[in-house]
GROMACS .gro file of N, CA, C and O in nm:
model
  488
    1MET      N    1  -3.426  -5.719 -21.296
    1MET     CA    2  -3.447  -5.698 -21.404
    1MET      C    3  -3.462  -5.523 -21.455
    1MET      O    4  -3.516  -5.457 -21.336
    2GLU      N    5  -3.439  -5.485 -21.580
    2GLU     CA    6  -3.419  -5.317 -21.547
    2GLU      C    7  -3.466  -5.354 -21.680
    2GLU      O    8  -3.393  -5.449 -21.778
    3LEU      N    9  -3.525  -5.242 -21.794
    3LEU     CA   10  -3.599  -5.250 -21.813
    3LEU      C   11  -3.554  -5.147 -21.905
    3LEU      O   12  -3.563  -4.937 -21.871
    4VAL      N   13  -3.455  -5.186 -22.069
    4VAL     CA   14  -3.441  -5.024 -22.142
    4VAL      C   15  -3.490  -4.989 -22.244
    4VAL      O   16  -3.501  -5.151 -22.348
    5VAL      N   17  -3.527  -4.961 -22.323
    5VAL     CA   18  -3.586  -4.918 -22.447
    5VAL      C   19  -3.474  -4.844 -22.506
    5VAL      O   20  -3.440  -4.771 -22.518
    6VAL      N   21  -3.468  -4.932 -22.651
    6VAL     CA   22  -3.359  -4.849 -22.712
    6VAL      C   23  -3.415  -4.817 -22.834
    6VAL      O   24  -3.484  -4.875 -22.849
    7VAL      N   25  -3.398  -4.691 -22.883
    7VAL     CA   26  -3.414  -4.631 -22.996
    7VAL      C   27  -3.312  -4.545 -23.151
    7VAL      O   28  -3.246  -4.511 -23.063
    8ASP      N   29  -3.286  -4.654 -23.205
    8ASP     CA   30  -3.216  -4.574 -23.319
    8ASP      C   31  -3.305  -4.471 -23.370
    8ASP      O   32  -3.407  -4.400 -23.386
    9CYS      N   33  -3.161  -4.393 -23.446
    9CYS     CA   34  -3.167  -4.265 -23.417
    9CYS      C   35  -3.075  -4.229 -23.530
    9CYS      O   36  -2.937  -4.330 -23.525
   10SER      N   37  -3.036  -4.158 -23.607
   10SER     CA   38  -2.908  -4.057 -23.706
   10SER      C   39  -2.866  -3.945 -23.653
   10SER      O   40  -2.727  -3.917 -23.633
   11ASP      N   41  -2.940  -3.882 -23.534
   11ASP     CA   42  -2.875  -3.777 -23.459
   11ASP      C   43  -2.910  -3.759 -23.339
   11ASP      O   44  -2.993  -3.767 -23.311
   12LEU      N   45  -2.769  -3.842 -23.282
   12LEU     CA   46  -2.826  -3.793 -23.093
   12LEU      C   47  -2.847  -3.713 -23.042
   12LEU      O   48  -2.979  -3.672 -22.929
   13ASP      N   49  -2.818  -3.557 -23.134
   13ASP     CA   50  -2.873  -3.478 -22.991
   13ASP      C   51  -2.992  -3.390 -23.041
   13ASP      O   52  -3.083  -3.431 -22.941
   14ARG      N   53  -3.025  -3.385 -23.160
   14ARG     CA   54  -3.180  -3.435 -23.215
   14ARG      C   55  -3.289  -3.497 -23.145
   14ARG      O   56  -3.414  -3.477 -23.049
   15SER      N   57  -3.235  -3.630 -23.124
   15SER     CA   58  -3.291  -3.745 -23.073
   15SER      C   59  -3.365  -3.735 -22.962
   15SER      O   60  -3.410  -3.713 -22.860
   16ALA      N   61  -3.238  -3.662 -22.840
   16ALA     CA   62  -3.239  -3.590 -22.715
   16ALA      C   63  -3.356  -3.546 -22.697
   16ALA      O   64  -3.404  -3.512 -22.602
   17THR      N   65  -3.319  -3.450 -22.763
   17THR     CA   66  -3.361  -3.323 -22.754
   17THR      C   67  -3.511  -3.345 -22.799
   17THR      O   68  -3.624  -3.341 -22.723
   18PHE      N   69  -3.514  -3.407 -22.892
   18PHE     CA   70  -3.676  -3.450 -22.891
   18PHE      C   71  -3.803  -3.532 -22.725
   18PHE      O   72  -3.838  -3.507 -22.786
   19TRP      N   73  -3.702  -3.701 -22.769
   19TRP     CA   74  -3.732  -3.735 -22.643
   19TRP      C   75  -3.775  -3.680 -22.556
   19TRP      O   76  -3.857  -3.650 -22.368
   20CYS      N   77  -3.652  -3.602 -22.445
   20CYS     CA   78  -3.588  -3.565 -22.368
   20CYS      C   79  -3.743  -3.465 -22.364
   20CYS      O   80  -3.833  -3.440 -22.193
   21GLY      N   81  -3.793  -3.390 -22.373
   21GLY     CA   82  -3.911  -3.267 -22.429
   21GLY      C   83  -4.055  -3.390 -22.391
   21GLY      O   84  -4.151  -3.302 -22.374
   22VAL      N   85  -4.043  -3.453 -22.543
   22VAL     CA   86  -4.175  -3.596 -22.497
   22VAL      C   87  -4.181  -3.595 -22.331
   22VAL      O   88  -4.339  -3.605 -22.320
   23LEU      N   89  -4.096  -3.761 -22.306
   23LEU     CA   90  -4.063  -3.776 -22.188
   23LEU      C   91  -4.042  -3.685 -22.045
   23LEU      O   92  -4.089  -3.742 -21.938
   24GLY      N   93  -3.966  -3.599 -22.087
   24GLY     CA   94  -3.976  -3.510 -21.944
   24GLY      C   95  -3.854  -3.576 -21.875
   24GLY      O   96  -3.846  -3.595 -21.747
   25TYR      N   97  -3.781  -3.643 -21.955
   25TYR     CA   98  -3.623  -3.658 -21.923
   25TYR      C   99  -3.497  -3.603 -21.969
   25TYR      O  100  -3.523  -3.510 -21.993
   26ARG      N  101  -3.412  -3.633 -21.887
   26ARG     CA  102  -3.271  -3.580 -21.929
   26ARG      C  103  -3.203  -3.713 -21.988
   26ARG      O  104  -3.191  -3.769 -21.931
   27ALA      N  105  -3.101  -3.601 -22.103
   27ALA     CA  106  -2.968  -3.643 -22.150
   27ALA      C  107  -2.841  -3.689 -22.064
   27ALA      O  108  -2.781  -3.535 -22.059
   28GLU      N  109  -2.842  -3.781 -22.006
   28GLU     CA  110  -2.683  -3.851 -21.975
   28GLU      C  111  -2.585  -3.753 -22.051
   28GLU      O  112  -2.590  -3.755 -22.194
   29PRO      N  113  -2.423  -3.754 -22.014
   29PRO     CA  114  -2.323  -3.712 -22.103
   29PRO      C  115  -2.296  -3.848 -22.190
   29PRO      O  116  -2.348  -3.928 -22.128
   30ASN      N  117  -2.281  -3.791 -22.305
   30ASN     CA  118  -2.243  -3.920 -22.403
   30ASN      C  119  -2.091  -3.935 -22.415
   30ASN      O  120  -1.978  -3.863 -22.349
   31SER      N  121  -2.027  -4.068 -22.400
   31SER     CA  122  -1.926  -4.107 -22.361
   31SER      C  123  -1.889  -4.194 -22.513
   31SER      O  124  -1.814  -4.169 -22.460
   32SER      N  125  -1.959  -4.226 -22.534
   32SER     CA  126  -1.824  -4.327 -22.682
   32SER      C  127  -1.917  -4.254 -22.831
   32SER      O  128  -1.824  -4.254 -22.889
   33GLY      N  129  -1.976  -4.203 -22.782
   33GLY     CA  130  -2.054  -4.093 -22.945
   33GLY      C  131  -2.162  -4.148 -23.033
   33GLY      O  132  -2.243  -4.144 -23.116
   34ARG      N  133  -2.172  -4.324 -22.980
   34ARG     CA  134  -2.302  -4.448 -23.095
   34ARG      C  135  -2.388  -4.366 -22.989
   34ARG      O  136  -2.525  -4.427 -23.024
   35TYR      N  137  -2.417  -4.356 -22.836
   35TYR     CA  138  -2.520  -4.367 -22.778
   35TYR      C  139  -2.547  -4.261 -22.704
   35TYR      O  140  -2.400  -4.202 -22.640
   36ARG      N  141  -2.663  -4.238 -22.648
   36ARG     CA  142  -2.713  -4.146 -22.575
   36ARG      C  143  -2.782  -4.185 -22.469
   36ARG      O  144  -2.930  -4.241 -22.526
   37SER      N  145  -2.809  -4.188 -22.315
   37SER     CA  146  -2.884  -4.271 -22.240
   37SER      C  147  -2.960  -4.082 -22.199
   37SER      O  148  -2.957  -4.044 -22.150
   38LEU      N  149  -3.112  -4.141 -22.193
   38LEU     CA  150  -3.218  -4.053 -22.131
   38LEU      C  151  -3.310  -4.128 -21.987
   38LEU      O  152  -3.334  -4.210 -21.998
   39THR      N  153  -3.265  -4.063 -21.870
   39THR     CA  154  -3.376  -4.075 -21.757
   39THR      C  155  -3.473  -4.027 -21.704
   39THR      O  156  -3.470  -3.895 -21.758
   40PRO      N  157  -3.514  -4.068 -21.605
   40PRO     CA  158  -3.678  -3.948 -21.609
   40PRO      C  159  -3.612  -3.849 -21.499
   40PRO      O  160  -3.499  -3.887 -21.399
   41LEU      N  161  -3.659  -3.747 -21.497
   41LEU     CA  162  -3.629  -3.637 -21.439
   41LEU      C  163  -3.601  -3.626 -21.313
   41LEU      O  164  -3.558  -3.630 -21.172
   42ASP      N  165  -3.776  -3.710 -21.265
   42ASP     CA  166  -3.791  -3.729 -21.085
   42ASP      C  167  -3.844  -3.874 -21.077
   42ASP      O  168  -3.962  -3.875 -21.174
   43GLY      N  169  -3.835  -3.983 -20.980
   43GLY     CA  170  -3.885  -4.083 -21.033
   43GLY      C  171  -3.862  -4.258 -21.070
   43GLY      O  172  -3.770  -4.208 -21.168
   44PRO      N  173  -3.916  -4.364 -21.073
   44PRO     CA  174  -3.861  -4.442 -21.148
   44PRO      C  175  -3.909  -4.401 -21.241
   44PRO      O  176  -4.043  -4.350 -21.327
   45GLY      N  177  -3.894  -4.494 -21.393
   45GLY     CA  178  -3.924  -4.493 -21.517
   45GLY      C  179  -3.792  -4.584 -21.560
   45GLY      O  180  -3.729  -4.587 -21.574
   46PRO      N  181  -3.839  -4.629 -21.744
   46PRO     CA  182  -3.749  -4.729 -21.725
   46PRO      C  183  -3.596  -4.662 -21.846
   46PRO      O  184  -3.640  -4.496 -21.888
   47GLU      N  185  -3.548  -4.603 -21.879
   47GLU     CA  186  -3.430  -4.561 -21.968
   47GLU      C  187  -3.436  -4.582 -22.062
   47GLU      O  188  -3.510  -4.685 -22.125
   48VAL      N  189  -3.438  -4.417 -22.169
   48VAL     CA  190  -3.431  -4.475 -22.285
   48VAL      C  191  -3.301  -4.446 -22.356
   48VAL      O  192  -3.231  -4.393 -22.311
   49LEU      N  193  -3.222  -4.568 -22.457
   49LEU     CA  194  -3.097  -4.581 -22.473
   49LEU      C  195  -3.114  -4.514 -22.624
   49LEU      O  196  -3.147  -4.637 -22.670
   50LEU      N  197  -3.065  -4.413 -22.642
   50LEU     CA  198  -3.046  -4.404 -22.827
   50LEU      C  199  -2.958  -4.405 -22.909
   50LEU      O  200  -2.851  -4.444 -22.777
   51GLN      N  201  -2.965  -4.518 -22.951
   51GLN     CA  202  -2.849  -4.545 -23.065
   51GLN      C  203  -2.835  -4.489 -23.217
   51GLN      O  204  -2.971  -4.517 -23.277
   52ARG      N  205  -2.744  -4.465 -23.221
   52ARG     CA  206  -2.700  -4.368 -23.358
   52ARG      C  207  -2.701  -4.510 -23.445
   52ARG      O  208  -2.559  -4.638 -23.435
   53VAL      N  209  -2.750  -4.489 -23.544
   53VAL     CA  210  -2.712  -4.595 -23.660
   53VAL      C  211  -2.714  -4.501 -23.753
   53VAL      O  212  -2.746  -4.448 -23.789
   54ALA      N  213  -2.682  -4.627 -23.918
   54ALA     CA  214  -2.624  -4.544 -24.016
   54ALA      C  215  -2.688  -4.561 -24.084
   54ALA      O  216  -2.784  -4.467 -24.236
   55GLU      N  217  -2.786  -4.666 -24.070
   55GLU     CA  218  -2.955  -4.708 -24.174
   55GLU      C  219  -2.994  -4.603 -24.155
   55GLU      O  220  -3.069  -4.543 -24.021
   56SER      N  221  -3.085  -4.562 -24.277
   56SER     CA  222  -3.219  -4.476 -24.186
   56SER      C  223  -3.380  -4.627 -24.156
   56SER      O  224  -3.392  -4.770 -24.245
   57LYS      N  225  -3.458  -4.542 -24.162
   57LYS     CA  226  -3.584  -4.637 -24.104
   57LYS      C  227  -3.625  -4.649 -24.195
   57LYS      O  228  -3.696  -4.573 -24.329
   58VAL      N  229  -3.687  -4.798 -24.242
   58VAL     CA  230  -3.742  -4.870 -24.391
   58VAL      C  231  -3.845  -4.908 -24.399
   58VAL      O  232  -3.966  -4.897 -24.464
   59ALA      N  233  -3.897  -4.977 -24.252
   59ALA     CA  234  -4.014  -5.033 -24.287
   59ALA      C  235  -4.086  -4.988 -24.088
   59ALA      O  236  -4.039  -4.934 -24.033
   60LYS      N  237  -4.213  -5.028 -24.044
   60LYS     CA  238  -4.332  -5.013 -23.937
   60LYS      C  239  -4.220  -5.081 -23.858
   60LYS      O  240  -4.154  -5.201 -23.890
   61ASN      N  241  -4.229  -4.976 -23.752
   61ASN     CA  242  -4.156  -5.009 -23.578
   61ASN      C  243  -4.242  -5.163 -23.561
   61ASN      O  244  -4.399  -5.207 -23.580
   62ARG      N  245  -4.197  -5.240 -23.530
   62ARG     CA  246  -4.230  -5.364 -23.447
   62ARG      C  247  -4.279  -5.336 -23.339
   62ARG      O  248  -4.317  -5.425 -23.290
   63VAL      N  249  -4.216  -5.290 -23.238
   63VAL     CA  250  -4.268  -5.224 -23.107
   63VAL      C  251  -4.223  -5.069 -23.086
   63VAL      O  252  -4.172  -5.037 -23.169
   64HIS      N  253  -4.355  -5.008 -23.045
   64HIS     CA  254  -4.372  -4.866 -23.093
   64HIS      C  255  -4.355  -4.784 -22.893
   64HIS      O  256  -4.458  -4.927 -22.815
   65LEU      N  257  -4.347  -4.706 -22.859
   65LEU     CA  258  -4.408  -4.650 -22.751
   65LEU      C  259  -4.563  -4.579 -22.743
   65LEU      O  260  -4.560  -4.509 -22.870
   66ASP      N  261  -4.595  -4.615 -22.678
   66ASP     CA  262  -4.803  -4.533 -22.636
   66ASP      C  263  -4.730  -4.503 -22.520
   66ASP      O  264  -4.701  -4.515 -22.381
   67LEU      N  265  -4.814  -4.364 -22.569
   67LEU     CA  266  -4.797  -4.258 -22.467
   67LEU      C  267  -4.911  -4.198 -22.420
   67LEU      O  268  -4.967  -4.167 -22.510
   68ARG      N  269  -4.982  -4.278 -22.276
   68ARG     CA  270  -5.110  -4.269 -22.204
   68ARG      C  271  -5.098  -4.117 -22.151
   68ARG      O  272  -5.079  -4.141 -22.062
   69VAL      N  273  -5.244  -4.045 -22.228
   69VAL     CA  274  -5.222  -3.890 -22.202
   69VAL      C  275  -5.390  -3.858 -22.126
   69VAL      O  276  -5.447  -3.933 -22.189
   70PRO      N  277  -5.375  -3.739 -22.012
   70PRO     CA  278  -5.561  -3.751 -21.976
   70PRO      C  279  -5.576  -3.662 -22.108
   70PRO      O  280  -5.698  -3.558 -22.073
   71ASP      N  281  -5.513  -3.560 -22.165
   71ASP     CA  282  -5.552  -3.444 -22.271
   71ASP      C  283  -5.468  -3.446 -22.410
   71ASP      O  284  -5.357  -3.406 -22.396
   72PHE      N  285  -5.574  -3.553 -22.483
   72PHE     CA  286  -5.537  -3.630 -22.618
   72PHE      C  287  -5.520  -3.492 -22.687
   72PHE      O  288  -5.366  -3.514 -22.762
   73ALA      N  289  -5.634  -3.376 -22.693
   73ALA     CA  290  -5.542  -3.280 -22.798
   73ALA      C  291  -5.437  -3.219 -22.748
   73ALA      O  292  -5.380  -3.174 -22.788
   74ALA      N  293  -5.448  -3.140 -22.633
   74ALA     CA  294  -5.272  -3.078 -22.574
   74ALA      C  295  -5.174  -3.183 -22.586
   74ALA      O  296  -5.075  -3.127 -22.659
   75GLU      N  297  -5.195  -3.324 -22.639
   75GLU     CA  298  -5.022  -3.340 -22.575
   75GLU      C  299  -4.988  -3.389 -22.750
   75GLU      O  300  -4.890  -3.393 -22.757
   76THR      N  301  -5.131  -3.425 -22.777
   76THR     CA  302  -5.063  -3.482 -22.953
   76THR      C  303  -4.987  -3.324 -22.987
   76THR      O  304  -4.894  -3.372 -23.040
   77ALA      N  305  -5.081  -3.186 -22.953
   77ALA     CA  306  -5.063  -3.063 -23.008
   77ALA      C  307  -4.858  -3.029 -22.959
   77ALA      O  308  -4.781  -2.990 -23.017
   78ARG      N  309  -4.848  -3.057 -22.832
   78ARG     CA  310  -4.713  -3.030 -22.772
   78ARG      C  311  -4.596  -3.157 -22.838
   78ARG      O  312  -4.502  -3.093 -22.866
   79VAL      N  313  -4.672  -3.230 -22.859
   79VAL     CA  314  -4.540  -3.325 -22.975
   79VAL      C  315  -4.499  -3.296 -23.066
   79VAL      O  316  -4.404  -3.335 -23.115
   80VAL      N  317  -4.621  -3.272 -23.110
   80VAL     CA  318  -4.583  -3.244 -23.323
   80VAL      C  319  -4.513  -3.095 -23.262
   80VAL      O  320  -4.452  -3.103 -23.362
   81ALA      N  321  -4.545  -3.011 -23.185
   81ALA     CA  322  -4.452  -2.885 -23.188
   81ALA      C  323  -4.312  -2.932 -23.170
   81ALA      O  324  -4.221  -2.842 -23.182
   82LEU      N  325  -4.278  -3.025 -23.054
   82LEU     CA  326  -4.154  -3.095 -23.054
   82LEU      C  327  -4.107  -3.081 -23.193
   82LEU      O  328  -3.952  -3.201 -23.207
   83GLY      N  329  -4.215  -3.154 -23.279
   83GLY     CA  330  -4.104  -3.215 -23.377
   83GLY      C  331  -4.156  -3.338 -23.440
   83GLY      O  332  -4.095  -3.373 -23.557
   84ALA      N  333  -4.222  -3.420 -23.421
   84ALA     CA  334  -4.270  -3.516 -23.446
   84ALA      C  335  -4.441  -3.484 -23.530
   84ALA      O  336  -4.421  -3.341 -23.571
   85ARG      N  337  -4.387  -3.597 -23.682
   85ARG     CA  338  -4.484  -3.588 -23.732
   85ARG      C  339  -4.648  -3.694 -23.730
   85ARG      O  340  -4.586  -3.793 -23.744
   86ARG      N  341  -4.737  -3.625 -23.773
   86ARG     CA  342  -4.835  -3.760 -23.786
   86ARG      C  343  -4.801  -3.855 -23.907
   86ARG      O  344  -4.831  -3.730 -23.991
   87VAL      N  345  -4.875  -3.955 -23.820
   87VAL     CA  346  -4.900  -4.019 -23.988
   87VAL      C  347  -5.059  -4.076 -24.011
   87VAL      O  348  -5.103  -4.125 -24.096
   88THR      N  349  -5.114  -4.084 -23.889
   88THR     CA  350  -5.303  -4.082 -23.856
   88THR      C  351  -5.304  -3.914 -23.895
   88THR      O  352  -5.296  -3.837 -23.779
   89ASP      N  353  -5.456  -3.910 -24.034
   89ASP     CA  354  -5.479  -3.809 -24.012
   89ASP      C  355  -5.535  -3.734 -23.930
   89ASP      O  356  -5.581  -3.650 -23.860
   90ASP      N  357  -5.620  -3.848 -23.907
   90ASP     CA  358  -5.796  -3.835 -23.798
   90ASP      C  359  -5.783  -3.935 -23.707
   90ASP      O  360  -5.667  -4.038 -23.723
   91PRO      N  361  -5.774  -3.883 -23.555
   91PRO     CA  362  -5.801  -3.974 -23.492
   91PRO      C  363  -5.813  -4.166 -23.515
   91PRO      O  364  -5.933  -4.114 -23.539
   92VAL      N  365  -5.736  -4.236 -23.430
   92VAL     CA  366  -5.856  -4.351 -23.444
   92VAL      C  367  -5.908  -4.424 -23.340
   92VAL      O  368  -5.815  -4.339 -23.163
   93ARG      N  369  -6.003  -4.450 -23.329
   93ARG     CA  370  -6.092  -4.527 -23.226
   93ARG      C  371  -6.142  -4.603 -23.256
   93ARG      O  372  -6.151  -4.699 -23.351
   94GLU      N  373  -6.065  -4.750 -23.098
   94GLU     CA  374  -6.146  -4.849 -23.095
   94GLU      C  375  -6.114  -4.920 -22.952
   94GLU      O  376  -6.114  -4.903 -22.872
   95ASP      N  377  -6.289  -4.958 -22.888
   95ASP     CA  378  -6.307  -5.007 -22.798
   95ASP      C  379  -6.273  -4.890 -22.693
   95ASP      O  380  -6.196  -4.921 -22.562
   96GLY      N  381  -6.325  -4.785 -22.721
   96GLY     CA  382  -6.329  -4.648 -22.628
   96GLY      C  383  -6.182  -4.582 -22.660
   96GLY      O  384  -6.168  -4.482 -22.554
   97TRP      N  385  -6.075  -4.660 -22.648
   97TRP     CA  386  -5.947  -4.568 -22.689
   97TRP      C  387  -5.925  -4.509 -22.768
   97TRP      O  388  -6.029  -4.476 -22.877
   98THR      N  389  -5.878  -4.376 -22.787
   98THR     CA  390  -5.855  -4.280 -22.872
   98THR      C  391  -5.706  -4.303 -22.876
   98THR      O  392  -5.683  -4.238 -22.803
   99TRP      N  393  -5.673  -4.241 -23.045
   99TRP     CA  394  -5.508  -4.254 -23.062
   99TRP      C  395  -5.426  -4.176 -23.160
   99TRP      O  396  -5.550  -4.159 -23.278
  100HIS      N  397  -5.341  -4.147 -23.191
  100HIS     CA  398  -5.233  -4.073 -23.329
  100HIS      C  399  -5.183  -4.165 -23.300
  100HIS      O  400  -5.109  -4.117 -23.170
  101VAL      N  401  -5.124  -4.248 -23.447
  101VAL     CA  402  -4.990  -4.271 -23.448
  101VAL      C  403  -4.935  -4.121 -23.527
  101VAL      O  404  -4.954  -4.079 -23.621
  102LEU      N  405  -4.786  -4.121 -23.420
  102LEU     CA  406  -4.642  -4.010 -23.431
  102LEU      C  407  -4.555  -4.100 -23.502
  102LEU      O  408  -4.529  -4.208 -23.498
  103ALA      N  409  -4.486  -3.981 -23.577
  103ALA     CA  410  -4.364  -4.053 -23.578
  103ALA      C  411  -4.246  -3.942 -23.540
  103ALA      O  412  -4.273  -3.856 -23.559
  104ASP      N  413  -4.121  -3.996 -23.482
  104ASP     CA  414  -4.031  -3.909 -23.438
  104ASP      C  415  -3.942  -3.847 -23.551
  104ASP      O  416  -3.938  -3.894 -23.677
  105PRO      N  417  -3.800  -3.772 -23.483
  105PRO     CA  418  -3.790  -3.691 -23.613
  105PRO      C  419  -3.711  -3.771 -23.724
  105PRO      O  420  -3.704  -3.787 -23.845
  106ASP      N  421  -3.661  -3.901 -23.665
  106ASP     CA  422  -3.654  -4.072 -23.773
  106ASP      C  423  -3.662  -4.176 -23.777
  106ASP      O  424  -3.703  -4.210 -23.855
  107GLY      N  425  -3.845  -4.079 -23.796
  107GLY     CA  426  -3.991  -4.262 -23.855
  107GLY      C  427  -4.018  -4.340 -23.771
  107GLY      O  428  -4.060  -4.407 -23.791
  108ASN      N  429  -3.946  -4.349 -23.687
  108ASN     CA  430  -3.991  -4.403 -23.554
  108ASN      C  431  -4.115  -4.342 -23.475
  108ASN      O  432  -4.165  -4.268 -23.483
  109GLU      N  433  -4.279  -4.442 -23.503
  109GLU     CA  434  -4.365  -4.475 -23.462
  109GLU      C  435  -4.355  -4.464 -23.340
  109GLU      O  436  -4.340  -4.562 -23.241
  110PHE      N  437  -4.451  -4.389 -23.257
  110PHE     CA  438  -4.517  -4.451 -23.154
  110PHE      C  439  -4.649  -4.359 -23.175
  110PHE      O  440  -4.707  -4.245 -23.278
  111CYS      N  441  -4.698  -4.354 -23.030
  111CYS     CA  442  -4.894  -4.377 -23.012
  111CYS      C  443  -4.945  -4.268 -22.917
  111CYS      O  444  -4.867  -4.268 -22.798
  112VAL      N  445  -4.989  -4.156 -22.923
  112VAL     CA  446  -5.024  -4.066 -22.762
  112VAL      C  447  -5.188  -4.097 -22.769
  112VAL      O  448  -5.240  -4.090 -22.879
  113LEU      N  449  -5.175  -4.180 -22.655
  113LEU     CA  450  -5.314  -4.274 -22.673
  113LEU      C  451  -5.393  -4.172 -22.542
  113LEU      O  452  -5.403  -4.143 -22.427
  114GLN      N  453  -5.570  -4.106 -22.534
  114GLN     CA  454  -5.629  -4.155 -22.456
  114GLN      C  455  -5.742  -4.229 -22.413
  114GLN      O  456  -5.805  -4.339 -22.483
  115PRO      N  457  -5.707  -4.342 -22.316
  115PRO     CA  458  -5.788  -4.433 -22.232
  115PRO      C  459  -5.931  -4.373 -22.245
  115PRO      O  460  -5.992  -4.294 -22.251
  116PRO      N  461  -5.996  -4.503 -22.265
  116PRO     CA  462  -6.126  -4.531 -22.255
  116PRO      C  463  -6.193  -4.420 -22.124
  116PRO      O  464  -6.102  -4.399 -21.977
  117GLY      N  465  -6.312  -4.412 -22.097
  117GLY     CA  466  -6.424  -4.327 -22.000
  117GLY      C  467  -6.334  -4.156 -22.032
  117GLY      O  468  -6.412  -4.108 -21.948
  118ARG      N  469  -6.293  -4.089 -22.056
  118ARG     CA  470  -6.247  -3.983 -22.114
  118ARG      C  471  -6.293  -3.964 -22.222
  118ARG      O  472  -6.342  -4.004 -22.341
  119ALA      N  473  -6.373  -3.865 -22.263
  119ALA     CA  474  -6.454  -3.739 -22.347
  119ALA      C  475  -6.300  -3.751 -22.454
  119ALA      O  476  -6.232  -3.666 -22.419
  120PRO      N  477  -6.378  -3.768 -22.540
  120PRO     CA  478  -6.290  -3.834 -22.654
  120PRO      C  479  -6.232  -3.633 -22.737
  120PRO      O  480  -6.346  -3.523 -22.730
  121GLN      N  481  -6.081  -3.585 -22.764
  121GLN     CA  482  -6.060  -3.467 -22.802
  121GLN      C  483  -6.031  -3.481 -22.918
  121GLN      O  484  -5.901  -3.564 -22.922
  122SER      N  485  -6.026  -3.389 -23.032
  122SER     CA  486  -5.957  -3.415 -23.138
  122SER      C  487  -5.880  -3.294 -23.141
  122SER      O  488  -5.733  -3.293 -23.259
   0.00000   0.00000   0.00000
């Protein structure tokens, strides 16, 4: 079995640039015009398949990506600089975890998280 994460988007090039920057992936050549495969630069990892759709996102995602990072403040700032939008103004703190909910250029929510045991950074 192979895990592939599919992300709906309106602009394949914009989304490929954003997600490749966030994840350190590379975009495979586009073959059909509707899909773009993103794969890890080095080592194993799930494929991210961008799927161009006509409709806009209108409700909260039922599934989202969590990016667990060692430097919460630096990673949040880096992802925002790449084009993410903060959904939460202040970090959420629960059971030792600290995170921000962000949205990609199409409004798909994802989280940048700092695991318990690390000093929270905002």
